[in-house]
Short mmCIF file of C-alpha atoms in Angstrom, two decimals:
data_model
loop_
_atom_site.label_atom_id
_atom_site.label_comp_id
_atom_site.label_asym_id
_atom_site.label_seq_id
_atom_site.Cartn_x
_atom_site.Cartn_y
_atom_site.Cartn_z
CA UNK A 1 -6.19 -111.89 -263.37
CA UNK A 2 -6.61 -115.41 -263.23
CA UNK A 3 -8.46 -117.24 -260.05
CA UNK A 4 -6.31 -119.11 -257.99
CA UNK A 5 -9.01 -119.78 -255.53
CA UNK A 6 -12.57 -120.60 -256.05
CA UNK A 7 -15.20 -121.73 -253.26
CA UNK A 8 -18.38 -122.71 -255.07
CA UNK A 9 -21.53 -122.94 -252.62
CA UNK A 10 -19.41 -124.99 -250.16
CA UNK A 11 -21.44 -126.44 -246.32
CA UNK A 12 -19.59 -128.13 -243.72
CA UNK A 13 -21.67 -130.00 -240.40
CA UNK A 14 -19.17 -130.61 -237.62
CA UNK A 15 -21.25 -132.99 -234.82
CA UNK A 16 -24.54 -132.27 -236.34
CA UNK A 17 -24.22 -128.77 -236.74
CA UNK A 18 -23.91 -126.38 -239.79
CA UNK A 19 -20.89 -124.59 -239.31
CA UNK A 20 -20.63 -122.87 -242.79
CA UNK A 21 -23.30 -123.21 -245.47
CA UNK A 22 -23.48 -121.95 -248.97
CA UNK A 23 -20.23 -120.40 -248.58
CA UNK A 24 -19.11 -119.03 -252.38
CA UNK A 25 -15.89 -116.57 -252.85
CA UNK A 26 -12.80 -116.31 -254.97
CA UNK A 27 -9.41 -114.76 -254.94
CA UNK A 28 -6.53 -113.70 -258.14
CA UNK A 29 -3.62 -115.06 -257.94
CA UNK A 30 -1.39 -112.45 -255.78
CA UNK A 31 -3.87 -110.94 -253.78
CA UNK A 32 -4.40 -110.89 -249.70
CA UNK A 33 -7.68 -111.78 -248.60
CA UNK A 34 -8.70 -111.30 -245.25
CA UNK A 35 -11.25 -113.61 -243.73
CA UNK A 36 -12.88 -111.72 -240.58
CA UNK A 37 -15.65 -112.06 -238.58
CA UNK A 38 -17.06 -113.16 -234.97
CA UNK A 39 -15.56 -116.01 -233.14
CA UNK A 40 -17.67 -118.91 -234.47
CA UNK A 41 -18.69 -117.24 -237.59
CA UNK A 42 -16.88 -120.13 -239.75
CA UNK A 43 -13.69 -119.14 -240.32
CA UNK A 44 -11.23 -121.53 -239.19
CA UNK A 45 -13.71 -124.20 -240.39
CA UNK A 46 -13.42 -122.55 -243.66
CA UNK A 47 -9.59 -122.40 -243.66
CA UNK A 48 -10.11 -126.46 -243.34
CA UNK A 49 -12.01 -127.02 -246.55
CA UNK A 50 -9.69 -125.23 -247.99
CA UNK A 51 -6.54 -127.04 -247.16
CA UNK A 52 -8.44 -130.52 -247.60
CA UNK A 53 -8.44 -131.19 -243.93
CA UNK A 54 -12.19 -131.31 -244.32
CA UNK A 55 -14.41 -132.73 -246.93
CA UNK A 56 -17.38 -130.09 -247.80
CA UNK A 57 -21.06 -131.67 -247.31
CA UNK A 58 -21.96 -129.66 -250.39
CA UNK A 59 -19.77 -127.74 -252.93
CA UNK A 60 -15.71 -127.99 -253.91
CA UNK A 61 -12.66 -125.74 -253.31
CA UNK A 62 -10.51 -125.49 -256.00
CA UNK A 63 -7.05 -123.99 -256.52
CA UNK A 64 -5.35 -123.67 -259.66
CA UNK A 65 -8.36 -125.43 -261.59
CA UNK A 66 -7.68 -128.48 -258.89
CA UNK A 67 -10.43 -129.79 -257.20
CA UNK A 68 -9.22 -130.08 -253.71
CA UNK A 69 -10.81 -132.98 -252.74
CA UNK A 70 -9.69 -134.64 -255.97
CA UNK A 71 -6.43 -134.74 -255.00
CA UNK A 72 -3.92 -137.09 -252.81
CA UNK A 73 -2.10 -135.47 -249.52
CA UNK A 74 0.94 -134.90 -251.51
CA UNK A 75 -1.02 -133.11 -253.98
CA UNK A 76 -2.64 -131.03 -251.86
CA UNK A 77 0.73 -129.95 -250.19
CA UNK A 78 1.74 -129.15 -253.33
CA UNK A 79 -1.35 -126.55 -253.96
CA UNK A 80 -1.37 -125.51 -250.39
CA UNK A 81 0.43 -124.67 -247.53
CA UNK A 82 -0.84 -123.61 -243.86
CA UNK A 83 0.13 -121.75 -240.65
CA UNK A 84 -1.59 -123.13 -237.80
CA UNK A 85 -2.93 -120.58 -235.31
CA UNK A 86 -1.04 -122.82 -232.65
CA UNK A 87 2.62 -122.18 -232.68
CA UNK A 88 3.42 -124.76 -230.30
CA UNK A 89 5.40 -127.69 -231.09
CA UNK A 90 6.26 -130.45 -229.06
CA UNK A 91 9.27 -132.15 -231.23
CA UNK A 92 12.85 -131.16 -230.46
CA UNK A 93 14.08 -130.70 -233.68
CA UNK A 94 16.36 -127.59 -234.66
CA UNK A 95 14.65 -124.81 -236.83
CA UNK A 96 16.30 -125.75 -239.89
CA UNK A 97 14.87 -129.41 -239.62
CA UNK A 98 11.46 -127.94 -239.18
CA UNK A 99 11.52 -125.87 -242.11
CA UNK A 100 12.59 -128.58 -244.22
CA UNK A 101 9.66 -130.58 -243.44
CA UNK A 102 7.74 -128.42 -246.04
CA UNK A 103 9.62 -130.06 -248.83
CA UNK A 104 7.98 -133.25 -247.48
CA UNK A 105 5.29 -132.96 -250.83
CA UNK A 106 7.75 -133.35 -252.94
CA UNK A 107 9.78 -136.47 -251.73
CA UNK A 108 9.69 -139.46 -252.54
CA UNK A 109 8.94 -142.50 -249.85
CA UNK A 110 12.17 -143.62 -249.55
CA UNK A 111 14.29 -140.38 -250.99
CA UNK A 112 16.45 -137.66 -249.30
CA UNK A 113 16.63 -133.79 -249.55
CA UNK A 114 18.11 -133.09 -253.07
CA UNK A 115 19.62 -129.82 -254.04
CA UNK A 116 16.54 -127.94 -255.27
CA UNK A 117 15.04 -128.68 -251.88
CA UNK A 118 17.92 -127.29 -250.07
CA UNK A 119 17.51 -124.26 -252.01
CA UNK A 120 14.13 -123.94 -251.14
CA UNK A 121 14.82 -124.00 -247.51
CA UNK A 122 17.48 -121.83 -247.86
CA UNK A 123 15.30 -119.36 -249.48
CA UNK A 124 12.22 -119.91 -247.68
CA UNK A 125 14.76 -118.86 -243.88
CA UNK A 126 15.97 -116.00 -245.73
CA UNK A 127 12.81 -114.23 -246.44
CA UNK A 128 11.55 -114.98 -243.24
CA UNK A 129 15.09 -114.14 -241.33
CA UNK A 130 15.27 -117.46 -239.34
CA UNK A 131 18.73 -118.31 -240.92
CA UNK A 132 20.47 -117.06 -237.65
CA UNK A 133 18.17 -119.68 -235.60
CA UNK A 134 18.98 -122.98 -238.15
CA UNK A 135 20.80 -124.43 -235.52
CA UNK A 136 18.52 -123.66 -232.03
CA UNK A 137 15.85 -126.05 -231.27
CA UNK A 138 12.42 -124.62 -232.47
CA UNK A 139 11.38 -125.24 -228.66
CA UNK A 140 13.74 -122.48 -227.47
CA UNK A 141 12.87 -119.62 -229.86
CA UNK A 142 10.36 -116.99 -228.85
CA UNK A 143 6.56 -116.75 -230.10
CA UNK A 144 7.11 -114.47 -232.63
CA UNK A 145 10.46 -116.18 -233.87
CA UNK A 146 8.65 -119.92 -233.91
CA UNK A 147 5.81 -117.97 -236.30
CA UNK A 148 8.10 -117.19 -238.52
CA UNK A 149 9.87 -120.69 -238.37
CA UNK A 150 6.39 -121.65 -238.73
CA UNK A 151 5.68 -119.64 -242.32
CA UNK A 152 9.29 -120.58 -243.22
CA UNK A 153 7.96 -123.89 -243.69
CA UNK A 154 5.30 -123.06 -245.63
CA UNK A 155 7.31 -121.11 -247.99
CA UNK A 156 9.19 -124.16 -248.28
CA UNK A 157 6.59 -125.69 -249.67
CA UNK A 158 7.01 -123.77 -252.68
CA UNK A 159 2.56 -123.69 -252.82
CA UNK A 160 0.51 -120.99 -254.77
CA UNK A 161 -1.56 -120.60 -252.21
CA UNK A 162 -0.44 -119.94 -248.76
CA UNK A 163 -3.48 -120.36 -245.70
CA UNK A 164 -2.58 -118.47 -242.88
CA UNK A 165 -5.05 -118.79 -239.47
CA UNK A 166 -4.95 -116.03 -236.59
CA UNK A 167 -1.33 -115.72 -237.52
CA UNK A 168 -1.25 -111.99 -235.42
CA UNK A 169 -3.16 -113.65 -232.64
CA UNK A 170 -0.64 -114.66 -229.71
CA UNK A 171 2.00 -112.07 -230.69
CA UNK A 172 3.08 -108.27 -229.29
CA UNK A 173 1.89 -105.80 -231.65
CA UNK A 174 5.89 -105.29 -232.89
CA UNK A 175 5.73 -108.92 -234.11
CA UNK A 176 2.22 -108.76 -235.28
CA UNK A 177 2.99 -105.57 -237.85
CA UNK A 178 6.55 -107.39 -238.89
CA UNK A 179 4.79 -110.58 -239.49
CA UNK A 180 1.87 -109.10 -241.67
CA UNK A 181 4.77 -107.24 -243.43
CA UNK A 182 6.58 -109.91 -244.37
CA UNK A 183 2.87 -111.69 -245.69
CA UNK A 184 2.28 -108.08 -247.36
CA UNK A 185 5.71 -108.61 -249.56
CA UNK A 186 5.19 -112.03 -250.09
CA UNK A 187 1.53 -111.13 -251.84
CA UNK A 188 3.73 -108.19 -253.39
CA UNK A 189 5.80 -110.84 -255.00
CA UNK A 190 2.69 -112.87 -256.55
CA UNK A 191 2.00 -114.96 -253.54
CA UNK A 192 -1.89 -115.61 -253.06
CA UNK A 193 -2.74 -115.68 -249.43
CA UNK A 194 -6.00 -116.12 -247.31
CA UNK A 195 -5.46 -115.28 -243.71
CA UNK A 196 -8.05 -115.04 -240.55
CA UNK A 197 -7.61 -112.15 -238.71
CA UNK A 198 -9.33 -111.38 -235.50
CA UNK A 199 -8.16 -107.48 -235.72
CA UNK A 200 -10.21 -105.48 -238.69
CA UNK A 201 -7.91 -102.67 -238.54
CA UNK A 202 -4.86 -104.51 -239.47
CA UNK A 203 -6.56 -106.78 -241.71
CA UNK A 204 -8.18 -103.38 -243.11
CA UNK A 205 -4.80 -102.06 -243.40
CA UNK A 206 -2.88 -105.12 -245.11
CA UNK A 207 -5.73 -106.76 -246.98
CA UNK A 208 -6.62 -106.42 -250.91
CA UNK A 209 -9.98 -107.81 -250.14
CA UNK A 210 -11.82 -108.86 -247.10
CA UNK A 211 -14.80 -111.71 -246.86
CA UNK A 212 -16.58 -111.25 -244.11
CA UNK A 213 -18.34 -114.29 -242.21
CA UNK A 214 -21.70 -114.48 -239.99
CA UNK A 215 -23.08 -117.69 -238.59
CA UNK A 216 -21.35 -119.72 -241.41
CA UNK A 217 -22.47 -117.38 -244.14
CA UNK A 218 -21.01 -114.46 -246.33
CA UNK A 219 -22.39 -111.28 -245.08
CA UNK A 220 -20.27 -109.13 -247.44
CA UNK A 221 -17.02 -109.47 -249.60
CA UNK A 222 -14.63 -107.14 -251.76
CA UNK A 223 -12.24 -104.34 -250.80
CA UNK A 224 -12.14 -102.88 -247.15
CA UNK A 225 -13.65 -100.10 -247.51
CA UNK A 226 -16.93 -101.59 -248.80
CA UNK A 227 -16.83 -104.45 -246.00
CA UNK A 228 -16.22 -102.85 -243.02
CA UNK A 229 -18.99 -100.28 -242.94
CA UNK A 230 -20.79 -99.36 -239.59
CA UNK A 231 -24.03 -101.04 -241.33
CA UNK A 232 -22.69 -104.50 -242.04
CA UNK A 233 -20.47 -103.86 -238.36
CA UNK A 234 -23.89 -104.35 -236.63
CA UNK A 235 -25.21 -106.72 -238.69
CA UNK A 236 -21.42 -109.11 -238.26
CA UNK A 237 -21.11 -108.60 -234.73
CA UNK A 238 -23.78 -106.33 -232.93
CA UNK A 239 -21.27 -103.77 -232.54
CA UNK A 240 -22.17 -99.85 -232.53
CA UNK A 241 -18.92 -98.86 -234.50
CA UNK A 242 -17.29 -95.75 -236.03
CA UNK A 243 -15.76 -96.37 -239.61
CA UNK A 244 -13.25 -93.49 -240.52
CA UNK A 245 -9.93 -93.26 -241.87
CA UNK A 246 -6.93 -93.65 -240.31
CA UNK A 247 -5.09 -90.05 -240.10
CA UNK A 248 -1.86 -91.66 -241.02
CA UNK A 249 -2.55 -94.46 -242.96
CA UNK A 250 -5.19 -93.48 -244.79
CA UNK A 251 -6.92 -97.16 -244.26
CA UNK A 252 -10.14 -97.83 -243.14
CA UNK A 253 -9.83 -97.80 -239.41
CA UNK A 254 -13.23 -99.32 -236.95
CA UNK A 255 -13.34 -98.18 -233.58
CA UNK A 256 -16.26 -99.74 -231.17
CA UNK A 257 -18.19 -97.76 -228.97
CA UNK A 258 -18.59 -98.88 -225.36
CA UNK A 259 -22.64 -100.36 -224.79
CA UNK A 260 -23.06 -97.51 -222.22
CA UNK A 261 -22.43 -94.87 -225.07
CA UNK A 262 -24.13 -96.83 -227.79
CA UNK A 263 -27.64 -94.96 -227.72
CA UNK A 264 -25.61 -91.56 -228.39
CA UNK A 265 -26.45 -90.32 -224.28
CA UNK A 266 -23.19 -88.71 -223.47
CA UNK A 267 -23.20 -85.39 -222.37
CA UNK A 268 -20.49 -82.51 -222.40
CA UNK A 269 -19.01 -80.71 -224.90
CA UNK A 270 -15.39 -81.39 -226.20
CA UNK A 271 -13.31 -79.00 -228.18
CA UNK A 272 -11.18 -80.81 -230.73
CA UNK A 273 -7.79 -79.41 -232.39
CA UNK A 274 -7.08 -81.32 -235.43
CA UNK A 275 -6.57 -80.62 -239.28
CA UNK A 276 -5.18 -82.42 -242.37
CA UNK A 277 -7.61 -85.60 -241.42
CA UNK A 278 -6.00 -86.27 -238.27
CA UNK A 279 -9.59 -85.40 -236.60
CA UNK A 280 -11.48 -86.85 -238.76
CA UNK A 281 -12.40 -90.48 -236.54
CA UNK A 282 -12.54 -89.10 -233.74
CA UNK A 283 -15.09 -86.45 -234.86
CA UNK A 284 -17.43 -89.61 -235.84
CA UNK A 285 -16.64 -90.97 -232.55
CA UNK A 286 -17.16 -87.96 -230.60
CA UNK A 287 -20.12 -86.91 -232.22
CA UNK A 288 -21.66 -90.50 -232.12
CA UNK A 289 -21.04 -90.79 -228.82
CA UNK A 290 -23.64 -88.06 -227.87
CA UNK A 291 -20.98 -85.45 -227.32
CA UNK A 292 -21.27 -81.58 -228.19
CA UNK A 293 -18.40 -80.89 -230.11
CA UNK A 294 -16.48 -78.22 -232.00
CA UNK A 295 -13.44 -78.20 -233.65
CA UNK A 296 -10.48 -75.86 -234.74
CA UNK A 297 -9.31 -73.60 -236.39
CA UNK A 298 -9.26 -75.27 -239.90
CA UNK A 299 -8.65 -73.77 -243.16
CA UNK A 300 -11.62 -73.66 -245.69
CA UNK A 301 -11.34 -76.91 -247.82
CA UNK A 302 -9.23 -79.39 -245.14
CA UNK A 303 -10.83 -82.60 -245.18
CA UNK A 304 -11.64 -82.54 -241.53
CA UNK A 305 -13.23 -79.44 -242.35
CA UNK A 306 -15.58 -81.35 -244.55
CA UNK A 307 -15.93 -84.04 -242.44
CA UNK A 308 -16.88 -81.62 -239.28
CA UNK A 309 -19.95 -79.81 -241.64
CA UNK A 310 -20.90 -83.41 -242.48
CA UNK A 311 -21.59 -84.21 -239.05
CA UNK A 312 -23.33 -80.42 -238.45
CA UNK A 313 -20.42 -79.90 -236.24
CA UNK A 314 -19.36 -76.30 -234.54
CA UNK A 315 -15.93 -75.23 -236.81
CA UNK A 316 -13.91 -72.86 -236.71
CA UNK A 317 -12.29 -71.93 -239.80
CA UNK A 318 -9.84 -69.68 -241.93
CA UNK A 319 -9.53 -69.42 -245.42
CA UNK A 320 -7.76 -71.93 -247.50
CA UNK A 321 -3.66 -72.20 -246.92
CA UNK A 322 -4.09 -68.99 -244.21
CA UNK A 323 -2.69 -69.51 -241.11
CA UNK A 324 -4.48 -69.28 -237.90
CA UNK A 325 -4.87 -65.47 -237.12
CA UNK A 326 -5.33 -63.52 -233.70
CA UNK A 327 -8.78 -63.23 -234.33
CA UNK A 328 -9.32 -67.40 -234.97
CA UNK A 329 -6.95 -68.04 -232.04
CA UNK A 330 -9.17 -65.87 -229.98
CA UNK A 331 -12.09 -67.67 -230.46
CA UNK A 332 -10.44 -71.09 -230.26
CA UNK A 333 -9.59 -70.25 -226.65
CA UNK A 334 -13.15 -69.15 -226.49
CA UNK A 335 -14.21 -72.23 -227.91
CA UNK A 336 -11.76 -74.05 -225.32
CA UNK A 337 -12.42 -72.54 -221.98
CA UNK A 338 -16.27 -73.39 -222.51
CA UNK A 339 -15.37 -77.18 -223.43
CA UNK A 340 -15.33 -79.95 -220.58
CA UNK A 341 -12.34 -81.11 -222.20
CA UNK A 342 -10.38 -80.82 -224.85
CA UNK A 343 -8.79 -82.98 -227.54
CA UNK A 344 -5.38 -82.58 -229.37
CA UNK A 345 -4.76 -85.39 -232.00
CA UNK A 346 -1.54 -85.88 -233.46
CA UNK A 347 -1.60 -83.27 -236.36
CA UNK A 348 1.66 -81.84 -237.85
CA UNK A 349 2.22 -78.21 -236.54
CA UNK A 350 3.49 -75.69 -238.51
CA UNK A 351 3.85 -72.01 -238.55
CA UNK A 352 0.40 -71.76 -239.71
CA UNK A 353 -1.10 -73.63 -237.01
CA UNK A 354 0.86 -73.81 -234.25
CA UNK A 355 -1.47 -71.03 -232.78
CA UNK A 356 -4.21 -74.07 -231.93
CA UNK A 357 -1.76 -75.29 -229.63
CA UNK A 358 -1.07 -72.20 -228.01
CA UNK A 359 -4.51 -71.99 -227.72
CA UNK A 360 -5.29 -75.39 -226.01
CA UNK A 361 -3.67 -74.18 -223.12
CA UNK A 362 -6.92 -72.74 -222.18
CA UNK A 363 -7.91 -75.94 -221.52
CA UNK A 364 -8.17 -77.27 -217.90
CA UNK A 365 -9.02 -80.46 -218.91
CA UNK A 366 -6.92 -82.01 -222.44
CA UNK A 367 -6.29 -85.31 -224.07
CA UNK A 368 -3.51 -85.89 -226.34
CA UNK A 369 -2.67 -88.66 -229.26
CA UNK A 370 -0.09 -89.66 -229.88
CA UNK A 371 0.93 -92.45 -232.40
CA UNK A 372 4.59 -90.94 -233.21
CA UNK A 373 6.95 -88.43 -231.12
CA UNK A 374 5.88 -84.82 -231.39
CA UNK A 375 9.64 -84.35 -233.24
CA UNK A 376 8.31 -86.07 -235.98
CA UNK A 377 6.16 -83.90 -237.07
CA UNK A 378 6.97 -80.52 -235.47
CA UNK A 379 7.80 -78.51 -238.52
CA UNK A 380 7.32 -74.87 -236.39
CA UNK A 381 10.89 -75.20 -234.62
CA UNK A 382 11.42 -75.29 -230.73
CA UNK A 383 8.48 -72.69 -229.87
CA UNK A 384 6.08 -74.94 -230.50
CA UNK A 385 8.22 -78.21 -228.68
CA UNK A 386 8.07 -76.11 -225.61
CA UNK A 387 4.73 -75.14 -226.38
CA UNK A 388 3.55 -79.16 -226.64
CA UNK A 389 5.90 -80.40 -223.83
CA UNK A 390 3.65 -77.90 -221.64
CA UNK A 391 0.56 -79.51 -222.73
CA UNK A 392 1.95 -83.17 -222.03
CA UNK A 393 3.18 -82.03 -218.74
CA UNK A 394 -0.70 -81.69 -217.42
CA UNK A 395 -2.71 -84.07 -220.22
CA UNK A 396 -3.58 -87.32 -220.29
CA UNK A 397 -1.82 -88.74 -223.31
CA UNK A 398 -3.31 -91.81 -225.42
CA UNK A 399 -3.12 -93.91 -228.55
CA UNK A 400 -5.75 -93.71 -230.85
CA UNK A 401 -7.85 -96.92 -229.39
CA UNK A 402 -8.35 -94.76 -225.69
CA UNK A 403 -9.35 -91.53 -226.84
CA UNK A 404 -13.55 -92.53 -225.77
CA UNK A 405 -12.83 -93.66 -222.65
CA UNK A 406 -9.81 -91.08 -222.19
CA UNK A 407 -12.57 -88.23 -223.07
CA UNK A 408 -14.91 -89.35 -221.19
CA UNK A 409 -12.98 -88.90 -217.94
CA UNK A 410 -11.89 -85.87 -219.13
CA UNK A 411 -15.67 -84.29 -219.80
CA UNK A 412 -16.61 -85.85 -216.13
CA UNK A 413 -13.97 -84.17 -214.18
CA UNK A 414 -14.25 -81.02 -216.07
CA UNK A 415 -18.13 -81.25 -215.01
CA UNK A 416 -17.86 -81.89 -211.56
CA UNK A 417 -14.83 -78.95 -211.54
CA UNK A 418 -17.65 -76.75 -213.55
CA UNK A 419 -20.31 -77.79 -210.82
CA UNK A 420 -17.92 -77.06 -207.84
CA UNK A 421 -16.75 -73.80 -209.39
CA UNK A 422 -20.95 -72.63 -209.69
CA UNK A 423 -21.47 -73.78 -205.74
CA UNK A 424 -18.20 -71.67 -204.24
CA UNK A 425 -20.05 -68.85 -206.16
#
């Protein structure tokens, strides 16, 4: 692949001060690179020198072989395009006439909009699905409409490489996943793009490459999973993070550990019904978070298996493709009734496995996750939906982001409810 974008050693001093320095990074043409980092860690700064909008103390951007510098405004808007974090706009012209100010690189002082350029608007509300909105005034669209108004004109622009800063920032997490989609295709198609994203686990998620900034430096650079690791976490941003896999993605997914829990002091033990690498994160989190834990049953060779002897973690197990026998359910409830609490992720259920939730009903104290409805991945018939809908009827049930805290309540009250039960004896 060819480099579309190079950054060779490049500084920038805003008001005395070095905001990025020695900054050097590249991208292929059709790739998504995510710039991340802490706030004031350069990046916004960096999307600047990029676009031209600042001149580097030291070093040159270039894109296509074009020194950025080198080049005249209409140049420059010819090479690249940008979506400002700020979607606000203060002129009253209809979304159609805002889009069509991205053909402003290619006309001339005193020319109109020729035919080509039309097309290019056309186009450019098309693949962003603004067409139905040509005619409202880009003032009375919503936030997440006015973004894509917004990259509709940089599309416009017809550019190879397309800038894109905190574009996920100010919108509901339904119009931050179809706005990275749409960027996602767009790379898909060939388009390069370099976007600052304040979240890691969708930039981990929708990102060929990451380049990851510290106090105006590169701290690391290259492919998600090789970035986001809980070593350069703490170096990036002081954090005490967990770095696992999403159980239905499959990306790299970070979750932060609260301060109080970052030396590892929590106490309690927590049973934990997973399988398939559903468990897998919130083993690591668990388990980092000072927690006793066990887990199952599993079959011999599941991945969370693995993961759970990694960790020197309490499992119980079957062999490989059995299903969960009397003997495992048995000691599951065992395992249960001596936890604080108990957590249910959102595994698929199946004949072979449907006796862990049959089992969890031991539990006086359970968590549940749930990213999708339990219908979705019920595959053991309407047993097992009456079976869950008893568990959700007395659990607390969470998305994947709540489970610490969510747990942690859980182990307290099932601690004090231990203690009380010991003093009516």
């Amino acid at each position: 692949m060819s480099k579309l974008l190079e950054i060779d050693d490049v500084a920038v001093s805003l008001g005395g001060v070095r905001v990025l320095d020695g900054v050097t990074a590249s991208a292929d043409a059709g790739r998504f690179v995510g710039l991340v980092g802490p706030n004031g860690a350069g990046k916004t700064t960096l999307l600047r020198a990029l676009n031209g909008a600042l001149t580097p103390d030291r070093g040159e951007v270039r894109v296509a072989g074009e020194t950025i510098t080198g080049l005249s405004a209409k140049a420059v808007g010819r090479h690249v395009a940008t979506v400002p974090q700020d979607t606000s706009l203060a002129f009253d012209f209809t979304v159609r006439q805002t889009v069509e100010m991205g053909r402003t690189p290619y006309l001339s002082r005193f020319g109109g909009m020729r035919g080509e350029d039309h097309d290019a608007v056309d186009r450019a509300m098309e693949r962003t699905d603004v067409t139905q909105f040509a005619d409202r005034s880009v003032t009375a669209v919503s936030g997440g409409e006015r973004q894509r108004v917004l990259l509709a004109r940089a599309l416009a622009q017809d550019t190879p490489l397309l800038l894109l800063d905190e574009p996920t920032a100010s919108l509901d997490i339904n119009h931050q996943v179809r706005t990275l989609e749409l960027v996602r295709d767009l790379v898909d198609d060939g388009k390069t793009v370099v976007a600052a994203i304040h979240d890691l686990n969708l930039a981990a998620h929708y990102c060929d490459d990451l380049l990851l900034l510290g106090d105006g430096s590169v701290l690391a650079a290259g492919d998600p999973a090789s970035v986001l690791t809980e070593e350069t976490l703490e170096r990036a941003f002081g954090a005490n993070a967990v770095v696992s896999k999403h159980p239905v993605t499959g990306s790299v997914y970070v979750t932060a550990l609260p301060e109080q829990r970052a030396t590892g002091d929590a106490e309690g033990r927590v049973h934990v019904v997973g399988g398939g690498g559903s468990a897998a994160r919130y083993l690591y989190l668990l388990s980092a978070a000072g927690y006793e834990v066990s887990v199952g049953a599993l079959n011999e060779g599941d991945s969370d298996t693995e993961t759970a002897r990694q960790l020197g973690l309490d499992v119980v197990t079957v062999d490989p493709f059995a299903p969960v026998d009397a003997a495992a359910r048995e000691t599951v409830i065992d395992h249960v009734e001596r936890a604080d609490a108990t957590l249910v992720v959102d595994v698929e259920v199946g004949e072979g496995n449907v006796a862990n939730l049959e089992a969890a009903r031991a539990a006086d104290e359970l968590v549940l996750v749930e990213t999708r409805p339990f219908a979705e991945r019920n595959y053991a018939g309407e047993s097992a939906a009456r079976i869950y809908d008893g568990l959700r009827s007395h659990a607390t049930t969470v998305a994947p982001d709540a489970v610490l805290g969510a747990v942690t309540d859980a182990v307290e009250r099932g601690r004090r409810s231990g203690v009380s039960a010991e003093t009516d004896d």
